[in-house]
mmCIF file of C-alpha atoms in Angstrom:
data_model
loop_
_atom_site.group_PDB
_atom_site.id
_atom_site.type_symbol
_atom_site.label_atom_id
_atom_site.label_comp_id
_atom_site.label_asym_id
_atom_site.label_seq_id
_atom_site.Cartn_x
_atom_site.Cartn_y
_atom_site.Cartn_z
ATOM 1 C CA UNK A 12 0.014 -0.011 0.033
ATOM 2 C CA UNK A 13 2.671 2.366 -1.199
ATOM 3 C CA UNK A 14 2.303 5.908 0.002
ATOM 4 C CA UNK A 15 -0.745 5.404 2.189
ATOM 5 C CA UNK A 16 0.687 4.035 5.391
ATOM 6 C CA UNK A 17 -1.160 5.332 8.573
ATOM 7 C CA UNK A 18 -4.008 6.798 6.579
ATOM 8 C CA UNK A 19 -7.677 6.740 7.480
ATOM 9 C CA UNK A 20 -10.321 5.123 5.203
ATOM 10 C CA UNK A 21 -14.178 5.174 5.067
ATOM 11 C CA UNK A 22 -15.911 2.089 6.530
ATOM 12 C CA UNK A 23 -19.686 1.924 6.328
ATOM 13 C CA UNK A 24 -20.724 -1.534 7.661
ATOM 14 C CA UNK A 25 -20.230 -3.730 10.676
ATOM 15 C CA UNK A 26 -19.065 -6.883 8.811
ATOM 16 C CA UNK A 27 -15.395 -7.742 8.914
ATOM 17 C CA UNK A 28 -12.907 -10.629 8.518
ATOM 18 C CA UNK A 29 -11.278 -10.804 11.945
ATOM 19 C CA UNK A 30 -8.610 -13.408 11.205
ATOM 20 C CA UNK A 31 -5.825 -13.890 8.660
ATOM 21 C CA UNK A 32 -4.130 -16.943 10.032
ATOM 22 C CA UNK A 33 -2.342 -19.492 7.805
ATOM 23 C CA UNK A 34 -5.143 -22.001 8.465
ATOM 24 C CA UNK A 35 -7.622 -19.467 6.999
ATOM 25 C CA UNK A 36 -5.662 -19.246 3.765
ATOM 26 C CA UNK A 37 -5.173 -23.062 3.568
ATOM 27 C CA UNK A 38 -8.952 -23.477 3.676
ATOM 28 C CA UNK A 39 -9.121 -21.297 0.536
ATOM 29 C CA UNK A 40 -6.444 -23.252 -1.215
ATOM 30 C CA UNK A 41 -3.679 -20.571 -0.709
ATOM 31 C CA UNK A 42 -0.310 -22.019 0.161
ATOM 32 C CA UNK A 43 0.750 -20.890 3.659
ATOM 33 C CA UNK A 44 4.253 -20.003 2.374
ATOM 34 C CA UNK A 45 2.727 -17.310 0.184
ATOM 35 C CA UNK A 46 -0.251 -15.864 2.078
ATOM 36 C CA UNK A 47 -0.095 -12.416 0.442
ATOM 37 C CA UNK A 48 -0.175 -9.084 2.273
ATOM 38 C CA UNK A 49 -2.744 -8.186 4.876
ATOM 39 C CA UNK A 50 -3.546 -4.637 6.125
ATOM 40 C CA UNK A 51 -5.173 -4.384 9.484
ATOM 41 C CA UNK A 52 -7.511 -1.816 11.010
ATOM 42 C CA UNK A 53 -7.729 -1.130 14.769
ATOM 43 C CA UNK A 54 -11.010 0.358 15.881
ATOM 44 C CA UNK A 55 -11.663 0.628 19.602
ATOM 45 C CA UNK A 56 -10.922 -2.883 20.958
ATOM 46 C CA UNK A 57 -11.511 -4.528 17.546
ATOM 47 C CA UNK A 58 -8.873 -5.507 15.023
ATOM 48 C CA UNK A 59 -9.883 -6.779 11.642
ATOM 49 C CA UNK A 60 -8.643 -7.261 8.019
ATOM 50 C CA UNK A 61 -8.941 -3.904 6.105
ATOM 51 C CA UNK A 62 -7.253 -5.032 2.858
ATOM 52 C CA UNK A 63 -5.737 -8.028 1.259
ATOM 53 C CA UNK A 64 -3.290 -8.384 -1.711
ATOM 54 C CA UNK A 65 -1.859 -11.491 -3.346
ATOM 55 C CA UNK A 66 -0.686 -11.555 -6.904
ATOM 56 C CA UNK A 67 -3.411 -10.026 -9.065
ATOM 57 C CA UNK A 68 -5.975 -10.040 -6.293
ATOM 58 C CA UNK A 69 -6.639 -6.833 -4.349
ATOM 59 C CA UNK A 70 -9.573 -6.586 -1.976
ATOM 60 C CA UNK A 71 -10.653 -3.946 0.624
ATOM 61 C CA UNK A 72 -13.417 -3.815 3.231
ATOM 62 C CA UNK A 73 -13.620 -0.062 2.980
ATOM 63 C CA UNK A 74 -14.563 2.442 0.375
ATOM 64 C CA UNK A 75 -11.586 4.000 -1.304
ATOM 65 C CA UNK A 76 -13.730 6.196 -3.507
ATOM 66 C CA UNK A 77 -15.139 7.843 -0.390
ATOM 67 C CA UNK A 78 -11.792 8.151 1.377
ATOM 68 C CA UNK A 79 -10.512 11.487 0.024
ATOM 69 C CA UNK A 80 -6.881 11.805 -0.992
ATOM 70 C CA UNK A 81 -5.743 8.444 0.576
ATOM 71 C CA UNK A 82 -8.476 6.638 -1.328
ATOM 72 C CA UNK A 83 -7.389 8.301 -4.568
ATOM 73 C CA UNK A 84 -3.778 7.261 -4.030
ATOM 74 C CA UNK A 85 -4.888 3.695 -3.282
ATOM 75 C CA UNK A 86 -6.893 3.597 -6.467
ATOM 76 C CA UNK A 87 -4.020 5.131 -8.496
ATOM 77 C CA UNK A 88 -1.681 2.539 -7.054
ATOM 78 C CA UNK A 89 -4.139 -0.270 -7.977
ATOM 79 C CA UNK A 90 -4.589 1.035 -11.485
ATOM 80 C CA UNK A 91 -0.869 1.234 -11.956
ATOM 81 C CA UNK A 92 -0.652 -2.586 -11.563
ATOM 82 C CA UNK A 93 -2.483 -3.088 -14.866
ATOM 83 C CA UNK A 94 0.081 -3.519 -17.585
#
């Protein structure tokens, strides 16, 4: 997440993946030696997965399009991966 470390993003729902353990990835058929990159969010006493990247897969549990400059940077970073 180049250039957007320690930024704030817009979340609008109460659903969240709260785990990113190797066993979770194995259940999805993802080799534990290459689990990808996980970005976490801490909110109050809760900690949950905010974003996930592995190869061509990029996923977020927040709305980059509603997250001002940080969201724009995230989208530009993502678009730059298309070759």
